[in-house]
CSV table of C-alpha atoms in Angstrom, one decimal:
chain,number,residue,atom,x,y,z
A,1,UNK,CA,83.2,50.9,80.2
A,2,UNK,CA,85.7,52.9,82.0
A,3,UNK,CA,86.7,56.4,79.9
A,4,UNK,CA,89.0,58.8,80.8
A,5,UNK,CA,89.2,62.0,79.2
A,6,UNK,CA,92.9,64.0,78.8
A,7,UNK,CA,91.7,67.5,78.2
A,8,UNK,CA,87.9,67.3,79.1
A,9,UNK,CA,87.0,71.1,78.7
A,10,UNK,CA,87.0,71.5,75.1
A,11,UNK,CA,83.9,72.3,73.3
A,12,UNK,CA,83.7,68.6,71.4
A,13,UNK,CA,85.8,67.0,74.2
A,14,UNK,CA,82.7,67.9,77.6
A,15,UNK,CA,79.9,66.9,74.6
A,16,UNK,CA,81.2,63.6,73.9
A,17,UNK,CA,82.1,62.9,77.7
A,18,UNK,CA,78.4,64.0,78.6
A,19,UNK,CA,77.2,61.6,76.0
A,20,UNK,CA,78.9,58.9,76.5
A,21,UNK,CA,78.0,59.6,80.6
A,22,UNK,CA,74.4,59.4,80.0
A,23,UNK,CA,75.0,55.9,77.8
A,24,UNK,CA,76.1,54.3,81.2
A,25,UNK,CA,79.8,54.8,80.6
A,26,UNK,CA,82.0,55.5,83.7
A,27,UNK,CA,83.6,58.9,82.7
A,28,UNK,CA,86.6,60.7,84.3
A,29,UNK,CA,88.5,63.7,83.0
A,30,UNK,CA,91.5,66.1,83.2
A,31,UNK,CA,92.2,70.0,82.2
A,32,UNK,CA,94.0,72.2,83.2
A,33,UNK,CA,92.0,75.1,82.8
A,34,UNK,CA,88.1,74.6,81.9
A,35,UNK,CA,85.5,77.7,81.3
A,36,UNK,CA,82.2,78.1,81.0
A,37,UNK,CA,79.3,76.6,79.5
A,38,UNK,CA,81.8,73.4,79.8
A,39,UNK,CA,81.9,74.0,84.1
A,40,UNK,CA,78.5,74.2,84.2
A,41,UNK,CA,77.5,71.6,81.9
A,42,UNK,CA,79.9,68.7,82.9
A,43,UNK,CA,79.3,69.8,86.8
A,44,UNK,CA,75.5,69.3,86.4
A,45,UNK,CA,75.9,65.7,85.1
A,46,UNK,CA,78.7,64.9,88.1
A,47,UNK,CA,81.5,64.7,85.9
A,48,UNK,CA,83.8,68.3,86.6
A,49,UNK,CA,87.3,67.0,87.6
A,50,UNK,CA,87.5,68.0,92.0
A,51,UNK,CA,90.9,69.8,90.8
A,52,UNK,CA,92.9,71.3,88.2
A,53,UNK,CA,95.6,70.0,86.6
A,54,UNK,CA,97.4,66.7,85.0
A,55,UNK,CA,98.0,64.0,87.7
A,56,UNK,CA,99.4,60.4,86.6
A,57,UNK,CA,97.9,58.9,88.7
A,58,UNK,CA,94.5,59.4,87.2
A,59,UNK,CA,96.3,56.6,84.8
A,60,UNK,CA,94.9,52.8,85.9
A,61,UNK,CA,94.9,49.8,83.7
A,62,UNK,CA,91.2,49.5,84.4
A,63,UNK,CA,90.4,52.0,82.3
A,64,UNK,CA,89.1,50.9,78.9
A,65,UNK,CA,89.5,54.0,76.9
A,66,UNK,CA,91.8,57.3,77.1
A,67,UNK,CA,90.1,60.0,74.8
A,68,UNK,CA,93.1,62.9,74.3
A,69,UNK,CA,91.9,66.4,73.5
A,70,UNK,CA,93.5,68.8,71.0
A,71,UNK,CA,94.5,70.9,74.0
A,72,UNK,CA,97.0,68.4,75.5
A,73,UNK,CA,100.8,68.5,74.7
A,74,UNK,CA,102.9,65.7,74.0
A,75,UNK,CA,104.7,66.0,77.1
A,76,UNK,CA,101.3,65.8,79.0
A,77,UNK,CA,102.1,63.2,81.9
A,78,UNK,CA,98.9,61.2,81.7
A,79,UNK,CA,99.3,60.9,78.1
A,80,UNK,CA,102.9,59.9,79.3
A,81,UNK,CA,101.6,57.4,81.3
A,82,UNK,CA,98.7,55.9,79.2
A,83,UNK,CA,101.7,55.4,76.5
A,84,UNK,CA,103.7,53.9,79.3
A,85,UNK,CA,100.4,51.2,80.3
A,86,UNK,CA,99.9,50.6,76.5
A,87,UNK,CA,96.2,52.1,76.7
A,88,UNK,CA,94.3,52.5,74.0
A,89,UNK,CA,94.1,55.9,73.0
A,90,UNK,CA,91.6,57.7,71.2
A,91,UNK,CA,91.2,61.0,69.6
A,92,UNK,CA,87.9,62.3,69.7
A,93,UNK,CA,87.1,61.9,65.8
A,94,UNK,CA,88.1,58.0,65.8
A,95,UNK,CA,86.2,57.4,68.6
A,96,UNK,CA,83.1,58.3,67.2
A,97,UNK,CA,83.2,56.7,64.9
A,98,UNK,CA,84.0,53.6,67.1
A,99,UNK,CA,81.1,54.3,68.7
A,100,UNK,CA,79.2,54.8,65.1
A,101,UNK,CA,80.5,52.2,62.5
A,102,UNK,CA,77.5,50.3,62.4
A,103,UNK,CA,75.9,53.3,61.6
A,104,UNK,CA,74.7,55.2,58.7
A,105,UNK,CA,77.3,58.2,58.7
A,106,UNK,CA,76.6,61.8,57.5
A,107,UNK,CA,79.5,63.9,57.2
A,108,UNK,CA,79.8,67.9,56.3
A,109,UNK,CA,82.6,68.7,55.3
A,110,UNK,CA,83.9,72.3,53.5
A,111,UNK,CA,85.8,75.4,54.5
A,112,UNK,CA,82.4,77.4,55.2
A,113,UNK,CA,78.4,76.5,56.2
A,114,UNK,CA,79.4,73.2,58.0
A,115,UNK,CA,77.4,74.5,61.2
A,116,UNK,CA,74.8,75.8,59.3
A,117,UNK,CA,74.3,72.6,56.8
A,118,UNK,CA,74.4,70.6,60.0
A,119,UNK,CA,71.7,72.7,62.0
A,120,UNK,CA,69.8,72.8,59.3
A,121,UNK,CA,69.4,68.7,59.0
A,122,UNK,CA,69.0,68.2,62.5
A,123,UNK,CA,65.9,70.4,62.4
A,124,UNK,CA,64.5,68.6,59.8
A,125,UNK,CA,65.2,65.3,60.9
A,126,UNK,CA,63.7,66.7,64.5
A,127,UNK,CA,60.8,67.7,62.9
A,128,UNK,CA,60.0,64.6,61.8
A,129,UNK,CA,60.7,62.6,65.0
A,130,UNK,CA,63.5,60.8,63.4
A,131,UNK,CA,65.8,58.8,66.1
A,132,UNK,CA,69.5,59.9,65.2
A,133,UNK,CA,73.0,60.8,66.8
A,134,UNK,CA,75.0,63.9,65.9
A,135,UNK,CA,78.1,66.0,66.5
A,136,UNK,CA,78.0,69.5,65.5
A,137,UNK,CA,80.2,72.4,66.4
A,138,UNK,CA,77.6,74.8,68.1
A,139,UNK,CA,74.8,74.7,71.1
A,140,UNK,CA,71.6,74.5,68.7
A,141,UNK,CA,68.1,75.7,69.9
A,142,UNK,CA,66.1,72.4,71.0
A,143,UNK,CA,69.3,70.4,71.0
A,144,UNK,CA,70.9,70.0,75.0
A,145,UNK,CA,73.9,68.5,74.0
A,146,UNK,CA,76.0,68.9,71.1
A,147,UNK,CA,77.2,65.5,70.6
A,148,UNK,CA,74.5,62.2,71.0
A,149,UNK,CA,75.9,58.7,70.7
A,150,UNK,CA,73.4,56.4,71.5
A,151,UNK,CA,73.2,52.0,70.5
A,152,UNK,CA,69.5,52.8,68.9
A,153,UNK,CA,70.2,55.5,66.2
A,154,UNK,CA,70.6,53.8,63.0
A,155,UNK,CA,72.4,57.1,61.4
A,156,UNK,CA,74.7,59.5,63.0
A,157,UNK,CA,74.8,63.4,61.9
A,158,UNK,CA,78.4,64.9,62.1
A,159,UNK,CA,79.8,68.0,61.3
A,160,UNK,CA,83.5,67.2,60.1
A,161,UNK,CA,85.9,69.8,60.8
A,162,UNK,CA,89.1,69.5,58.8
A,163,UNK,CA,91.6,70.4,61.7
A,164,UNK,CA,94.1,67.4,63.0
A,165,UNK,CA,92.5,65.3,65.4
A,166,UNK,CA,95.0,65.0,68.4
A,167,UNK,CA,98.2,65.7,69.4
A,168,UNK,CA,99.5,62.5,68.2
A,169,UNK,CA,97.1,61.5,65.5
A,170,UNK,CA,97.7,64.4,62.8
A,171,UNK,CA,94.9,63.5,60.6
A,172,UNK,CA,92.4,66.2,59.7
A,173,UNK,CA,89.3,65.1,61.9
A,174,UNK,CA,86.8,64.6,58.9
A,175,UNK,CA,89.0,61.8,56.9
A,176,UNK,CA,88.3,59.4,60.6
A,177,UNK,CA,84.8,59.4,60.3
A,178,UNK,CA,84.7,56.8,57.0
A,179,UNK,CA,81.6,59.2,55.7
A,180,UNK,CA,78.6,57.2,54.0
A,181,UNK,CA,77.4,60.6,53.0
A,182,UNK,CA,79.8,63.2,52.5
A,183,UNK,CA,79.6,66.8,52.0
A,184,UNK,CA,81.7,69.7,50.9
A,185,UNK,CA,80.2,73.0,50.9
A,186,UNK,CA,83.4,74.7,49.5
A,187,UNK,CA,86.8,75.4,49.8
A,188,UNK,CA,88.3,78.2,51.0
A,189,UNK,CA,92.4,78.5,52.6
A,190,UNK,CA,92.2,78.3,56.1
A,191,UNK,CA,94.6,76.4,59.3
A,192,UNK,CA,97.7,77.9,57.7
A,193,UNK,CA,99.6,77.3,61.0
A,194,UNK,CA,98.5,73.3,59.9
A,195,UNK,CA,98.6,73.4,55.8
A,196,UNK,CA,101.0,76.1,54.9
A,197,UNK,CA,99.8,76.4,51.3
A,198,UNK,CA,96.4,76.2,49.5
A,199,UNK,CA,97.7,72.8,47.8
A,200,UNK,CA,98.5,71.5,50.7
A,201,UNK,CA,95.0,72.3,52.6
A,202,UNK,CA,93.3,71.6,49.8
A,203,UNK,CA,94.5,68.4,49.1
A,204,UNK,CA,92.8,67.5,52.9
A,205,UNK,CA,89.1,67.4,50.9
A,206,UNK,CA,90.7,65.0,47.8
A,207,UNK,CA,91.6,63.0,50.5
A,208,UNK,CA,88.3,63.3,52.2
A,209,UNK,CA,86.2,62.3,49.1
A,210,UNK,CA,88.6,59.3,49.0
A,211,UNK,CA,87.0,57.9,52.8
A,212,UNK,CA,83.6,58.2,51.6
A,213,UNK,CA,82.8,54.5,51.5
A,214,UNK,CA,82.4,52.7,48.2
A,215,UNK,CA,78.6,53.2,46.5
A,216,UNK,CA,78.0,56.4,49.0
A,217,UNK,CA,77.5,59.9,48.1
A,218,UNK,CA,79.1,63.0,47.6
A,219,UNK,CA,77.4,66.3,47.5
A,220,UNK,CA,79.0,69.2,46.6
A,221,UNK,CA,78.7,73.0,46.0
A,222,UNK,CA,79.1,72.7,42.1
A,223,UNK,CA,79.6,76.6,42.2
A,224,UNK,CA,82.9,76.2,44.1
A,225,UNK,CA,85.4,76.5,40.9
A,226,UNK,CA,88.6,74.6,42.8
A,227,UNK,CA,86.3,72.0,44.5
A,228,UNK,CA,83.8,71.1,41.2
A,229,UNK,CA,87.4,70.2,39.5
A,230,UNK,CA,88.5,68.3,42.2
A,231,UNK,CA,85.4,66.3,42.2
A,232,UNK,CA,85.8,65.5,38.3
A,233,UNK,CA,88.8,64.4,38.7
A,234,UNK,CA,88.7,62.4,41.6
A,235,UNK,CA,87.9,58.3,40.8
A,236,UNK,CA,86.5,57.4,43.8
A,237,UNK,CA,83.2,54.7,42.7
A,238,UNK,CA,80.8,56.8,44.7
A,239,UNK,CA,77.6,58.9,43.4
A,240,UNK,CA,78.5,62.7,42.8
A,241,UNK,CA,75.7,65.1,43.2
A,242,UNK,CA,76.1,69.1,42.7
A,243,UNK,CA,74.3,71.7,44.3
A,244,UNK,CA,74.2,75.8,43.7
A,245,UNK,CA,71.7,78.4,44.8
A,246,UNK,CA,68.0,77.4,44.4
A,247,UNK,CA,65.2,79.7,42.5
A,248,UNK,CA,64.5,82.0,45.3
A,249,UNK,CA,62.9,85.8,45.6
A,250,UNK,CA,63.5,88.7,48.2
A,251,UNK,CA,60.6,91.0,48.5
A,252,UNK,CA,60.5,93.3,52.0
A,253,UNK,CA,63.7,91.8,53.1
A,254,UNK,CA,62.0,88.4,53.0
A,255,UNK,CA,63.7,85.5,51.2
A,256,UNK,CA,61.1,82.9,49.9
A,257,UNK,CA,62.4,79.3,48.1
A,258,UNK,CA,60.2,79.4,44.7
A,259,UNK,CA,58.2,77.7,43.1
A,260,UNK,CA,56.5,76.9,46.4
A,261,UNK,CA,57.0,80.5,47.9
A,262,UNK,CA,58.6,79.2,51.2
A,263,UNK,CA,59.0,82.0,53.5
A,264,UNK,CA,61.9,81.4,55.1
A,265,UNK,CA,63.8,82.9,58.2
A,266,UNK,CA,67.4,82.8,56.8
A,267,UNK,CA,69.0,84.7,54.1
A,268,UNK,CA,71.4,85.4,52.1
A,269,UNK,CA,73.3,83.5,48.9
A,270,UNK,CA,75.9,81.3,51.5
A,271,UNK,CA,72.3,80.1,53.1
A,272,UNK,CA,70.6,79.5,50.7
A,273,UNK,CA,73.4,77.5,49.1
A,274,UNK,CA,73.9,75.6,52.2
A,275,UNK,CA,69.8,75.1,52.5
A,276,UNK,CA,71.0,73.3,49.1
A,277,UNK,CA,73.2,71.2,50.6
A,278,UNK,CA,70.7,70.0,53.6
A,279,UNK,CA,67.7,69.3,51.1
A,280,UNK,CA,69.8,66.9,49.1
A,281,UNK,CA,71.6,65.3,51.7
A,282,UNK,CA,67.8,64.7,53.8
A,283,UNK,CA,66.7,63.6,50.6
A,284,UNK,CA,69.0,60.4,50.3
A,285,UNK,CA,67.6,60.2,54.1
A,286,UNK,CA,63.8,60.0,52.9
A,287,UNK,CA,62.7,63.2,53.3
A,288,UNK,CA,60.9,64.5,49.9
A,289,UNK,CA,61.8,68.0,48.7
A,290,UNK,CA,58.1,69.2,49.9
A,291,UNK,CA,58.9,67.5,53.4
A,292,UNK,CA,61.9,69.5,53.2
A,293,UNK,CA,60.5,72.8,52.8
A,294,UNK,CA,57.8,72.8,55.4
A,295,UNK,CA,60.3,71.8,58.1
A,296,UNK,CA,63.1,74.3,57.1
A,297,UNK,CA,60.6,76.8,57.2
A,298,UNK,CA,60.7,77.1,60.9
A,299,UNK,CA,64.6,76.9,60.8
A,300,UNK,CA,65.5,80.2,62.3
A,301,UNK,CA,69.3,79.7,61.8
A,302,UNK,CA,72.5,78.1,63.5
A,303,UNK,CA,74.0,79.3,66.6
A,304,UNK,CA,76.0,82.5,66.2
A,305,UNK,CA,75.7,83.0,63.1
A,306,UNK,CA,73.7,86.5,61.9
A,307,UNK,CA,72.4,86.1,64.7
A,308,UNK,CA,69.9,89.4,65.3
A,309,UNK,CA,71.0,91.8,68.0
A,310,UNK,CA,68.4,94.3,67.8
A,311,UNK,CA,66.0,95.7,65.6
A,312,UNK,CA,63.9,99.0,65.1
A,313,UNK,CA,62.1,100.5,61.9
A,314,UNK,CA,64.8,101.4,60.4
A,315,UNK,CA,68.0,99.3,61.7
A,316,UNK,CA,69.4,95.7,62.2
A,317,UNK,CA,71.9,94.8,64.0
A,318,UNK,CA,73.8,91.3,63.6
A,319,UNK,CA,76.9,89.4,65.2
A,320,UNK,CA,78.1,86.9,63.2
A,321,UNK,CA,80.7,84.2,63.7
A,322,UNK,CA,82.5,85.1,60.2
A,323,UNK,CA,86.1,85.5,60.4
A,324,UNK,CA,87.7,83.9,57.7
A,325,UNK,CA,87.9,86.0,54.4
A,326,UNK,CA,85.7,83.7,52.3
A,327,UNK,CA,83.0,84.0,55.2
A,328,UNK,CA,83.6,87.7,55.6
A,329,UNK,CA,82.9,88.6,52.1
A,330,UNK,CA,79.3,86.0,51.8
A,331,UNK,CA,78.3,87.6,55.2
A,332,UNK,CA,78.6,90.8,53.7
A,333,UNK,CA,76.6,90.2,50.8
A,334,UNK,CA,73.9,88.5,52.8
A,335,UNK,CA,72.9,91.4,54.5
A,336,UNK,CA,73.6,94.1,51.8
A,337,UNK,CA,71.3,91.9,49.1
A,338,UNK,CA,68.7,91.1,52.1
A,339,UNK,CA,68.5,94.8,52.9
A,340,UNK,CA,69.0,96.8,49.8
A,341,UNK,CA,68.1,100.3,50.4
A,342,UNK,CA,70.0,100.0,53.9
A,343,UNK,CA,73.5,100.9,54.3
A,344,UNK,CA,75.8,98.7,56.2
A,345,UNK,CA,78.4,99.3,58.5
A,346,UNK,CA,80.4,96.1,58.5
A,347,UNK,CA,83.4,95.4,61.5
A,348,UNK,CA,84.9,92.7,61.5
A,349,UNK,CA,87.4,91.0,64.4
A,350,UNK,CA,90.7,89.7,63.1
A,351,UNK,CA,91.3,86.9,65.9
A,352,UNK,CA,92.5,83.8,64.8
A,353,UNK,CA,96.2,82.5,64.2
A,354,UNK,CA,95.0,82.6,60.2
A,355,UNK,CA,93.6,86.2,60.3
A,356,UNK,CA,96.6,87.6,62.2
A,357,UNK,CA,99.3,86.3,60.1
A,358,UNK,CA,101.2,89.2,57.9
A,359,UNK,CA,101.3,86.6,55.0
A,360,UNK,CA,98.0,85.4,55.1
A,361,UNK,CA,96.7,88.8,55.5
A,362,UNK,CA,96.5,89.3,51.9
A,363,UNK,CA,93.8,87.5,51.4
A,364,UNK,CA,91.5,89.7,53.1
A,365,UNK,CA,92.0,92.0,49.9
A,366,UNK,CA,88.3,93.1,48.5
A,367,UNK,CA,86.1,91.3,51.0
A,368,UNK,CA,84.6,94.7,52.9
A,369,UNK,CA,84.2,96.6,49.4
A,370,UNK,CA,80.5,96.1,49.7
A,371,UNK,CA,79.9,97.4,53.0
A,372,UNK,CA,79.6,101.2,52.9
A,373,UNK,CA,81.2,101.4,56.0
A,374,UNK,CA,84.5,99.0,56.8
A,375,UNK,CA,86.0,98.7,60.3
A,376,UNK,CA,89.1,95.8,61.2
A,377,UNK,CA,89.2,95.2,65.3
A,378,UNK,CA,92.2,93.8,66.3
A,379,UNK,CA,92.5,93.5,70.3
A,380,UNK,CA,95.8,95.4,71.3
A,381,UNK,CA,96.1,92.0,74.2
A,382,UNK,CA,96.0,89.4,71.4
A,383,UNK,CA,99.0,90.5,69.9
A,384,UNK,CA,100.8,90.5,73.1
A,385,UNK,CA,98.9,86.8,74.1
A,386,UNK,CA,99.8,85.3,70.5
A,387,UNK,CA,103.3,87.2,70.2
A,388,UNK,CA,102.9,88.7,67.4
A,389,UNK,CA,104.2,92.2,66.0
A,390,UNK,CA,101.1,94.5,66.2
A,391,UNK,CA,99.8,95.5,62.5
A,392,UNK,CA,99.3,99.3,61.9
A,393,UNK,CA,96.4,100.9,60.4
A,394,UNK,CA,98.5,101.6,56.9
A,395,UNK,CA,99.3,97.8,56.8
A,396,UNK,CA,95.3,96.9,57.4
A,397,UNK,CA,94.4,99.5,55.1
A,398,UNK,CA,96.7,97.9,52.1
A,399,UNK,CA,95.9,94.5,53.0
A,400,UNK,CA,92.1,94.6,53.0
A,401,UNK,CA,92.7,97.6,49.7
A,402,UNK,CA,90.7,100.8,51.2
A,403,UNK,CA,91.9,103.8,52.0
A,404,UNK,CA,88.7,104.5,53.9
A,405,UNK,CA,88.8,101.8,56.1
A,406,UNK,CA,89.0,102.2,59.9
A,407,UNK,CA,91.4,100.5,62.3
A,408,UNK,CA,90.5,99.9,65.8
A,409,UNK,CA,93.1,98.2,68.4
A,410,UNK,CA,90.9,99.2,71.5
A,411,UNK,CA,87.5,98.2,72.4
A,412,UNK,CA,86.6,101.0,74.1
A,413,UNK,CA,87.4,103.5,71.2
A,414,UNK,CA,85.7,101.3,68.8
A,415,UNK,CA,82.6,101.5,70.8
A,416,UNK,CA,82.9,105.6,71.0
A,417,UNK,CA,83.3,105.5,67.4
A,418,UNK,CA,80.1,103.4,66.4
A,419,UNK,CA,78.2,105.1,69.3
A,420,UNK,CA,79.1,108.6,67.3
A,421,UNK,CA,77.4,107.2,63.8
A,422,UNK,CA,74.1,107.8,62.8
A,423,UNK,CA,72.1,104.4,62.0
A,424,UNK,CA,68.9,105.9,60.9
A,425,UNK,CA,68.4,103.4,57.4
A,426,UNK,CA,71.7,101.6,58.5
A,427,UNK,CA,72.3,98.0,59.6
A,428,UNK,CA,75.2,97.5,61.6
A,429,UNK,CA,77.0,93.5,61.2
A,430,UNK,CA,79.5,92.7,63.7
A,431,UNK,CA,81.6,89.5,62.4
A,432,UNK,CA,83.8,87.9,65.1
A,433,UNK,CA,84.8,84.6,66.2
A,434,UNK,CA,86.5,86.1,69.7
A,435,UNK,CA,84.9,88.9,71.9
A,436,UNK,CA,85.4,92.4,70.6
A,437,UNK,CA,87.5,92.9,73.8
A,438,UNK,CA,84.6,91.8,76.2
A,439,UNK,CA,82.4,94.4,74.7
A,440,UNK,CA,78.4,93.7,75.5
A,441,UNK,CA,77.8,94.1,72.4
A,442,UNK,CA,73.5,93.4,73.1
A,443,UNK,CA,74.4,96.8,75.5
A,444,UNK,CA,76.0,98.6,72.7
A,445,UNK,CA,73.4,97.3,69.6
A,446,UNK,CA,70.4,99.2,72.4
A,447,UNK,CA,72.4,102.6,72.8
A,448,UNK,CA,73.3,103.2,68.9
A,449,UNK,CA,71.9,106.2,67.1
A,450,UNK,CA,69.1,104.7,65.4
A,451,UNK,CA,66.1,107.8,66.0
């Protein structure tokens, strides 16, 4: 088989090219700008394009396949000329499951924890030597790639994302995958550059539930108000199983699953719930509740997320991928619960298209009011690089409700600032899904004020 790939840096796009690589495939690709881990990676399997840039001529009709990448334009000219050749042309989410329809599929879906649900069933299933394909959204610890399609696996494990597919296949990806399992781990407004209103992005998971093939499964955070009516309502002739936040105890700043006492290395509500969602789902794959346990006791979390910085007697400090306000508020909690006679400095980087729109701004109302300390980061560039009228600190302030909150639009003063605070009994939690303005923010969690 002869692939080409149209936009081959993309985090999904250099996984799936390196996967289908090592199945024997002949793989080619295009970009026009790629960055690292993807130069690295696709370089050390022999597969980095020699140049930059689109080229037509990279076009045959002896390829088999073009995959196109979310990062290609309509006008792209080897899209142009696969059109032109009447290729067949993938998006990345239909050709999995190309690749996986004689497969079992498992698919999480849900605003929030899809990483995390995903991670979390992979270790199990790892744990136990199962053989099985996945696609997940982060580099996971013991995991090379983040996407394995192989002919052997009899079940594929995919994290379903709910933005469009390709440039010309405006489906969200999770509705291409024809789940066999299907998860939602809530719903919470998100892509409004996509789905302009709640109804209309909600009404993406209705239509979700609705692929899940006949006599399969849905599982389903019963605790999520909008998505536990949606599920009652919704006809499809497939089994409907709830989930919420198992017995549990924190004691020491250790969480423990009850009634077996299961120390665990994650916590926090949003965790635990999604530690819900993996038991259930790895049950229907034959692994026992007590199975379960023993393997997700060595699970020390998914990639960037509260991921542990640096610690001393007396101080934590945490980066998180959080950016979205439903994310931003559990994240919060997490550490505040975990931790309860520490205070908690909480900053948070408004980054994406979502976060940084005036309208959608709103929603941010309430969700730092249980940090004792709030601080909003907004990069003064990514105004300028998204073109969009800087907010002030007044306007963050009413939007987010609190007076006391601080507003930082450089990342040098931000450091100085948190650099100046005393973290003696404090944990700091730095939520961000871009770069605090290149800050090294191991560098900065060493020199705080924790003595």
């Amino acid at each position: 088989m002869r692939v080409h790939f149209i936009a081959i840096g993309g985090s999904a796009m250099h996984n799936l090219a390196i996967a289908l690589h090592k199945k024997g495939y002949q793989v080619t690709g295009s970009d026009d700008v790629i960055f690292e881990p993807s130069v690295s990676r696709l370089a050390g399997h022999g597969i980095l394009p020699e140049k930059m840039g689109w080229d037509a001529a990279r076009i045959t009709t002896d390829l088999d396949v073009v995959i196109l990448g979310m990062h290609a334009l309509l006008d792209n000219p080897e899209l142009l000329k696969a059109q032109e050749l009447g290729l067949k042309i993938y998006s990345y989410p239909e050709y999995i499951y190309e690749q996986t329809k004689d497969k079992l599929r498992v698919v999480i879906g849900g605003s929030h924890g899809k990483t995390t649900i995903t991670s979390m069933i992979l270790h199990v299933l790892n744990y136990y030597n199962r053989d099985f394909d996945y696609l997940v959204g982060a580099q996971l610890a013991g995991f090379d790639t983040m996407v394995k399609v192989t002919d052997s696996a009899p079940l594929i494990i995919i994290e379903g994302d709910e933005y469009l597919a390709s440039p010309i296949d405006r489906r969200p990806k999770f509705h291409l995958y024809k789940a066999n399992i299907g998860v939602i781990s809530g719903i919470a407004w998100d892509h409004i550059n996509v789905f302009p209103t709640f109804e209309d992005y909600t009404h993406q998971f209705d239509l979700f539930i609705d692929t899940i093939q006949p006599g399969g499964k849905l599982i389903y955070c019963a605790a999520d108000e909008d998505l536990n009516k949606m599920v009652l309502k919704s006809k499809a002739a497939i089994e409907k199983i709830g989930y919420e936040i198992p017995q549990h105890e924190v004691k020491d700043g250790i969480t423990s699953l009850l009634p077996d006492h299961t120390v665990l290395n994650v916590f926090g509500n949003h965790n635990l719930m999604n530690l819900n969602a993996a038991r259930l789902v790895c049950n229907a794959l034959a692994v026992n509740d007590e199975q379960f346990n023993q393997a997700i006791s060595s699970f020390t979390g998914a990639a960037k997320r509260l991921e542990l910085l640096s610690k001393t007697e007396k101080t934590n400090v945490y980066k998180d991928f959080a950016h979205s306000p439903s994310k931003l508020k559990a994240t919060i909690q997490a550490v505040k619960t975990q931790f309860t006679e520490r205070k908690l400095v909480a900053c948070i980087e408004l980054h994406t298209f979502s976060s940084l729109n005036k309208d959608f701004l709103a929603q941010y109302a309430g969700t730092m009011d249980e940090a004792d300390h709030a601080i909003v980061y907004i990069d003064e560039k990514t105004f300028e690089h998204k073109k969009i009228k800087p907010f002030s600190k007044s306007e963050v302030q009413m939007a987010f409700q609190s007076k006391e909150l601080q507003f930082f639009n450089n990342s040098d003063a931000l450091k100085d600032y948190l650099l100046g605070l005393n973290f003696v009994g404090t944990n700091l939690l730095l939520m961000s899904s871009g770069n605090f303005g290149g800050l090294d923010l191991v560098k900065l969690a060493r020199e705080l004020n924790t003595k």
